PDB file of C-alpha atoms in Angstrom:
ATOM      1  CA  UNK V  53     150.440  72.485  58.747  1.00  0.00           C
ATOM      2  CA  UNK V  54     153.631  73.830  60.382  1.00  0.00           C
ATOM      3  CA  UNK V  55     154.578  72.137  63.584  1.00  0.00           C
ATOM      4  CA  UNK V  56     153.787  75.358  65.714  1.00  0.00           C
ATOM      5  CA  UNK V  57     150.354  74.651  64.626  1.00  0.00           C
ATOM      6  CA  UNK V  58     149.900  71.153  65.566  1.00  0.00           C
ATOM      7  CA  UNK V  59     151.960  71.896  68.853  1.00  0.00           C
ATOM      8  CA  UNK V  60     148.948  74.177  69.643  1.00  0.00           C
ATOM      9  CA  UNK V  61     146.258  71.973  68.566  1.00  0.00           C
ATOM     10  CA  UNK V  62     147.287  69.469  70.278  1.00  0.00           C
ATOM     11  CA  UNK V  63     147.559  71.502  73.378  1.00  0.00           C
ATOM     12  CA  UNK V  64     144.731  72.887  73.205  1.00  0.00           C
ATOM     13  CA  UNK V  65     143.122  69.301  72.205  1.00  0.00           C
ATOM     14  CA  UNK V  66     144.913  68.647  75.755  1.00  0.00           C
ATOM     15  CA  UNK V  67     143.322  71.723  77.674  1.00  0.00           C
ATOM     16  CA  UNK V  68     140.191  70.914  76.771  1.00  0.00           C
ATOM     17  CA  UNK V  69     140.444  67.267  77.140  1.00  0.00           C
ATOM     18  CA  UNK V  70     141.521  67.373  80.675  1.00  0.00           C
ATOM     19  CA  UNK V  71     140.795  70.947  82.244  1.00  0.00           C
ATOM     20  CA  UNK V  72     137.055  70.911  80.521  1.00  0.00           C
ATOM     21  CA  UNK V  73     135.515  67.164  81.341  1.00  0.00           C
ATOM     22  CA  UNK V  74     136.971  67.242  84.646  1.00  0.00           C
ATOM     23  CA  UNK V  75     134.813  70.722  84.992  1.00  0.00           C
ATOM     24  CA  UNK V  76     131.776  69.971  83.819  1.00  0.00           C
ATOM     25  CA  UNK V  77     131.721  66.352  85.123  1.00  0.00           C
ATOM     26  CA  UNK V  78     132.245  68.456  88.647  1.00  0.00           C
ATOM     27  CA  UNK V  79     129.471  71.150  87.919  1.00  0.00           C
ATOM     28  CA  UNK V  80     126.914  68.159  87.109  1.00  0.00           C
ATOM     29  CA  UNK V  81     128.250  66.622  90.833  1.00  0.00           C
ATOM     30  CA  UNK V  82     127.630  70.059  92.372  1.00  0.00           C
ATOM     31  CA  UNK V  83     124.070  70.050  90.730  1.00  0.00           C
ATOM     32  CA  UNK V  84     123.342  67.082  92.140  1.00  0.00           C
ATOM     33  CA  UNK V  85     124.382  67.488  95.013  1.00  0.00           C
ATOM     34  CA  UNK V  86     122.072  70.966  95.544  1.00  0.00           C
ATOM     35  CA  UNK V  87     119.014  68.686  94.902  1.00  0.00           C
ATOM     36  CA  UNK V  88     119.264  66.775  97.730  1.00  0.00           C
ATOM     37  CA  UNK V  89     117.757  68.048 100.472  1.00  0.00           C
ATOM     38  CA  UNK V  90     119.157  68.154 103.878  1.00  0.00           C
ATOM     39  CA  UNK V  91     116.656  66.988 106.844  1.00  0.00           C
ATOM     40  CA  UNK V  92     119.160  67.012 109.827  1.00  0.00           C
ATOM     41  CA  UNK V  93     120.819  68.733 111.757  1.00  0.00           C
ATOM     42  CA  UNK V  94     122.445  66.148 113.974  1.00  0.00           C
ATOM     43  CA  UNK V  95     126.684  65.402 113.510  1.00  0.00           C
ATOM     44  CA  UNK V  96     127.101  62.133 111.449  1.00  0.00           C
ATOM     45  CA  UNK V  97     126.214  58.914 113.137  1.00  0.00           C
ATOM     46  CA  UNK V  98     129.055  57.167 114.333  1.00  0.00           C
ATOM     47  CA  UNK V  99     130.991  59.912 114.696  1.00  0.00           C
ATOM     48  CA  UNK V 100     131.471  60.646 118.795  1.00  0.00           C
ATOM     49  CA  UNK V 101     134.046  62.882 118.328  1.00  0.00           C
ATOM     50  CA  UNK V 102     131.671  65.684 118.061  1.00  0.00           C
ATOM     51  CA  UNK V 103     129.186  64.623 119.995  1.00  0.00           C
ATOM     52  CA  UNK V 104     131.233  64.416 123.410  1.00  0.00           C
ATOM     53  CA  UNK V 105     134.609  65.558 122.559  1.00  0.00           C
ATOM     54  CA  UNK V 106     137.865  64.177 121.625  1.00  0.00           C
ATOM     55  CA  UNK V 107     137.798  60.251 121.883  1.00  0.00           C
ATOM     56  CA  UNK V 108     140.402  57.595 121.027  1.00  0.00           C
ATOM     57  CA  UNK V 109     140.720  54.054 120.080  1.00  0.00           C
ATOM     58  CA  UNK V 110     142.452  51.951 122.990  1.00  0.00           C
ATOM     59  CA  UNK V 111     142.900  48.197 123.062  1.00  0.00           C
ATOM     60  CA  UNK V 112     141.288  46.150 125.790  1.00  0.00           C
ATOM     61  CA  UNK V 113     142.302  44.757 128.529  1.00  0.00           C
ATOM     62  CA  UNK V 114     141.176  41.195 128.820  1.00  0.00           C
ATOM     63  CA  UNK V 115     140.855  40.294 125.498  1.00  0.00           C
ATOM     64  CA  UNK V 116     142.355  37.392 124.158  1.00  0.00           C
ATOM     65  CA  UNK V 117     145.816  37.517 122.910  1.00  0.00           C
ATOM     66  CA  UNK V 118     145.866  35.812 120.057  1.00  0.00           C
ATOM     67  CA  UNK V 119     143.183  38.158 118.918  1.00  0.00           C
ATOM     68  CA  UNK V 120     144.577  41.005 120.341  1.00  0.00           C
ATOM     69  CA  UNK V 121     147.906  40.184 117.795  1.00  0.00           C
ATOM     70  CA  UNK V 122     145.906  39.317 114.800  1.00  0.00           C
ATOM     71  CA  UNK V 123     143.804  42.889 115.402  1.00  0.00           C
ATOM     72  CA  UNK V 124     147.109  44.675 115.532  1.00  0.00           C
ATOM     73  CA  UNK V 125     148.847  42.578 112.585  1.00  0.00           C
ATOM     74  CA  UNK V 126     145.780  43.488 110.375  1.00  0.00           C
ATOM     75  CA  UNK V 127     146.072  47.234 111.609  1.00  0.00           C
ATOM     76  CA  UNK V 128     149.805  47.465 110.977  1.00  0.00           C
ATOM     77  CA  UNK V 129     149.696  45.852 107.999  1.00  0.00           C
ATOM     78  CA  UNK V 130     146.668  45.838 105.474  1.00  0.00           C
ATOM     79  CA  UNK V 131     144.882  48.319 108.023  1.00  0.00           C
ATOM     80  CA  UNK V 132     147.567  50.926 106.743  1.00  0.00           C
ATOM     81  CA  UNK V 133     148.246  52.285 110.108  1.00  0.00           C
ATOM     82  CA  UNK V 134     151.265  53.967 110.829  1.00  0.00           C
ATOM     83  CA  UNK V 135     153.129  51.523 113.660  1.00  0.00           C
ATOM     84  CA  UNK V 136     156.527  53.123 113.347  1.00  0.00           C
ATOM     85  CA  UNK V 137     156.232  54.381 116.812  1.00  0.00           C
ATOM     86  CA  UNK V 138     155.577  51.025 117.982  1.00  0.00           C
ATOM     87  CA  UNK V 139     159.130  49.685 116.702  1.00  0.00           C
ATOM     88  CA  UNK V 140     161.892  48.973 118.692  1.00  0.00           C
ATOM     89  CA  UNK V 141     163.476  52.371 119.104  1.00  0.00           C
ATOM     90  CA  UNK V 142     160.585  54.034 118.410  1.00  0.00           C
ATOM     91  CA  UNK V 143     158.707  56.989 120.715  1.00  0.00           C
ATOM     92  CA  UNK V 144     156.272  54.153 121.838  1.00  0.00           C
ATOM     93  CA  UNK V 145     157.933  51.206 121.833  1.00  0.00           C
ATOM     94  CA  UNK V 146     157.897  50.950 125.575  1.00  0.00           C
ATOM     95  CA  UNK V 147     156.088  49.735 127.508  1.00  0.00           C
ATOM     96  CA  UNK V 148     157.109  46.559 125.059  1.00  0.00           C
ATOM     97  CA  UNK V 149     153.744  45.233 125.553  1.00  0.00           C
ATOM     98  CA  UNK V 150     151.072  44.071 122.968  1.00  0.00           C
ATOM     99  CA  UNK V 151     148.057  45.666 124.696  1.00  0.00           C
ATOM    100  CA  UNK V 152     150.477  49.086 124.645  1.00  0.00           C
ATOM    101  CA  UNK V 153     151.219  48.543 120.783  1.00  0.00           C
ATOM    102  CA  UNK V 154     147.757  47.353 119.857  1.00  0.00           C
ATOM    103  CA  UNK V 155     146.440  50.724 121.790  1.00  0.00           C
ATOM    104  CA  UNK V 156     148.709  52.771 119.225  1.00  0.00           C
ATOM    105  CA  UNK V 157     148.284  51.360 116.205  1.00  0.00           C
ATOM    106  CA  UNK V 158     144.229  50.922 116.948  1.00  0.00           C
ATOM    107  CA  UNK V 159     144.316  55.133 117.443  1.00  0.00           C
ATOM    108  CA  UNK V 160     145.710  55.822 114.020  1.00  0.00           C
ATOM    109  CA  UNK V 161     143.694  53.699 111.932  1.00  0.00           C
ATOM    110  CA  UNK V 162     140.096  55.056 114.055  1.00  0.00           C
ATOM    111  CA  UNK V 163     141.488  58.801 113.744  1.00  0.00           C
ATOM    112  CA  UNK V 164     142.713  58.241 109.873  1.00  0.00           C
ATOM    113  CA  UNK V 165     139.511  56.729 109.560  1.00  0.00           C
ATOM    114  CA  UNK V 166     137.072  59.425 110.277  1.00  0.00           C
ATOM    115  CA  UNK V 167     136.465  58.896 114.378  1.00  0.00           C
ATOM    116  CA  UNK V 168     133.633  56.343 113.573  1.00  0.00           C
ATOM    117  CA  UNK V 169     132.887  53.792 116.115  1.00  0.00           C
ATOM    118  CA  UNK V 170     133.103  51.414 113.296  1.00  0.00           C
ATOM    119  CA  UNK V 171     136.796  52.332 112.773  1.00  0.00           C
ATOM    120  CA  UNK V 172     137.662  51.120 116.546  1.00  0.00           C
ATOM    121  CA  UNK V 173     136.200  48.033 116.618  1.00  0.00           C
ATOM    122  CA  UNK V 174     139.057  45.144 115.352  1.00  0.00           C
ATOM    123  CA  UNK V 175     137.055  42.206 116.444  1.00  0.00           C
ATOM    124  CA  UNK V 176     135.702  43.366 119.467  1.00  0.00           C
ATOM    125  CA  UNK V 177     139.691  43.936 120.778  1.00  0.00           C
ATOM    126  CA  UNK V 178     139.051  47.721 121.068  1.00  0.00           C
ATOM    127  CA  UNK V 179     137.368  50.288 122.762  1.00  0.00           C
ATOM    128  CA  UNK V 180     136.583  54.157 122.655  1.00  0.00           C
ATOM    129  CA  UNK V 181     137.960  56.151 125.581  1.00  0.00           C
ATOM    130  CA  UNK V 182     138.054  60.116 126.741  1.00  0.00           C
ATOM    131  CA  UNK V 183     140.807  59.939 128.238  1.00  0.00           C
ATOM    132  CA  UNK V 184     144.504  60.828 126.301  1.00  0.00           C
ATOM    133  CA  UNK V 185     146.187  58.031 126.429  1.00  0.00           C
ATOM    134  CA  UNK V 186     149.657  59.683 125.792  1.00  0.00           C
ATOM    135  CA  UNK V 187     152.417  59.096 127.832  1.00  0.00           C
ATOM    136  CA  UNK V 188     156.226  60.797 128.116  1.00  0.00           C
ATOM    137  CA  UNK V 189     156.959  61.126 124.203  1.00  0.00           C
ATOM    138  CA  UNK V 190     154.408  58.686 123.386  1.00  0.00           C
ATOM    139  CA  UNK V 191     151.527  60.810 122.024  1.00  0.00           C
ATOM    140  CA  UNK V 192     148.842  59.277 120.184  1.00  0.00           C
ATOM    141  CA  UNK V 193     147.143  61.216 117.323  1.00  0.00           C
ATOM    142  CA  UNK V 194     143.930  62.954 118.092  1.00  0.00           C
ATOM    143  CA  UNK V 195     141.441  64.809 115.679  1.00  0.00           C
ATOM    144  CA  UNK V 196     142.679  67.546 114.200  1.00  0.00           C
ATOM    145  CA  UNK V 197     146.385  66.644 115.046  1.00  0.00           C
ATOM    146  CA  UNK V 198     148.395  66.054 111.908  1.00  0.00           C
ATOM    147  CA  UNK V 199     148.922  62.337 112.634  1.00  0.00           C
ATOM    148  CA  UNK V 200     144.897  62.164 112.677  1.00  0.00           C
ATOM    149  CA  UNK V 201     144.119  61.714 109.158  1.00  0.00           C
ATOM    150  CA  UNK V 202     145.766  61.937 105.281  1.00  0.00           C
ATOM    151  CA  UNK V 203     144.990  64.468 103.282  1.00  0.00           C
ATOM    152  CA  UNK V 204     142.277  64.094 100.670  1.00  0.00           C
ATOM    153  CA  UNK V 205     144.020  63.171  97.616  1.00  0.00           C
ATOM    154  CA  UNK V 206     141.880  66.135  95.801  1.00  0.00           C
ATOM    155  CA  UNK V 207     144.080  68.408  97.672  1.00  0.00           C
ATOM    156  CA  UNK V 208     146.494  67.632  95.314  1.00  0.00           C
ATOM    157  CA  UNK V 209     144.596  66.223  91.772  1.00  0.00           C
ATOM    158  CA  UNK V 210     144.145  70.188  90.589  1.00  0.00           C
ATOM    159  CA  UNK V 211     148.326  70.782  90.993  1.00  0.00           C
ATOM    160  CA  UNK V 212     149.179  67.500  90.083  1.00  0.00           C
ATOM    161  CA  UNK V 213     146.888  68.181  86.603  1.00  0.00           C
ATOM    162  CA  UNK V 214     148.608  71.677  85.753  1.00  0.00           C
ATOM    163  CA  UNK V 215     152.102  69.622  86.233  1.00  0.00           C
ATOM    164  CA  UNK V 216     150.660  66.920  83.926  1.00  0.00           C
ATOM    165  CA  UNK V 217     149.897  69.342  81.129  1.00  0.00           C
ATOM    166  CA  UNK V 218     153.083  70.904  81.651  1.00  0.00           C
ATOM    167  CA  UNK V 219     154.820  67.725  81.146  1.00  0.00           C
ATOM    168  CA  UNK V 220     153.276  66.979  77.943  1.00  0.00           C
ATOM    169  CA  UNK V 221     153.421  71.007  76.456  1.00  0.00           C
ATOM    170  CA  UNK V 222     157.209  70.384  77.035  1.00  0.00           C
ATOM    171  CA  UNK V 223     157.705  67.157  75.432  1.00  0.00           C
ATOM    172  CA  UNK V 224     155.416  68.505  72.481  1.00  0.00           C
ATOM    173  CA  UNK V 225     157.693  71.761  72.135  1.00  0.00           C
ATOM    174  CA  UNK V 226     160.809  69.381  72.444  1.00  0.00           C
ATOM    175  CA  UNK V 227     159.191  67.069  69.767  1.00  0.00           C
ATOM    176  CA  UNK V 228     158.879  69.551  66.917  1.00  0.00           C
TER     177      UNK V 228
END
């Protein structure tokens, strides 16, 4: 078998491999998704953002702050939240004060994490609000904003599969 040959097989071995499964495994998803039947109407519970408008996550006042710091350590840190703002020299670093920096980081993690109460909770430290809570350069993300949430990762799988293949065509060409 000439190496032209194998370099197809093998690519097509590849194609089918992981364009195919992926397909069908999708089609069998969509199929069951179509049997289940939808009995409401009603936005998704939890989710206030569409029921009464645009709401963020705020910190409360009150609170103690030793919880207060251990909400906002666990939102800055394994809560994922982006508290660069919140850094010295950042857009919201002032007012310097932990209810202002807990406020922040709260709003990203509740509008990265779908707008559901249950995102804006952090021990009982936190509380929904309709009113912005951005101030001078200081704006906090709201739904829809580009700071509210990260894109699905299956925005990318599909171009980040044709690059794969493309890889591994190339290293196949170079390898014969």
């Amino acid at each position: 078998m000439t190496k032209v040959a194998l370099v197809f097989k093998s690519s097509l071995l590849l194609m089918t491999c992981c364009f195919l499964v992926p397909t069908m495994e999708t089609s069998v998803q969509n199929k069951a998704d179509a049997a289940i039947p939808v009995t409401t109407l009603s936005p998704p519970e939890g989710n206030t953002t569409f029921l009464d408008g645009t709401t963020w996550c705020v910190a409360l006042a009150g609170v103690s702050q030793i919880d207060l710091q251990n909400a906002l350590d666990w939102a800055c840190g394994m809560g994922m939240s982006d508290c660069g703002a919140i850094q010295e020299g950042g857009k919201c670093y002032e007012p310097d004060t932990l209810l202002s920096h807990a406020s922040y980081a709260f709003n990203n993690y509740y509008q990265q994490n779908g707008n559901s109460d249950i995102a804006c909770n952090f021990g009982g430290t936190a509380t929904l609000t309709k009113n912005n809570p951005s101030y001078g350069k200081c704006l906090y993300a709201a739904p829809g904003s580009d700071r509210s949430a990260t894109p699905p990762l299956s925005k990318y799988k599909s171009s980040f599969l044709w690059w794969e293949i493309v890889g591994i065509l190339l290293l196949l060409y170079k390898g014969s």
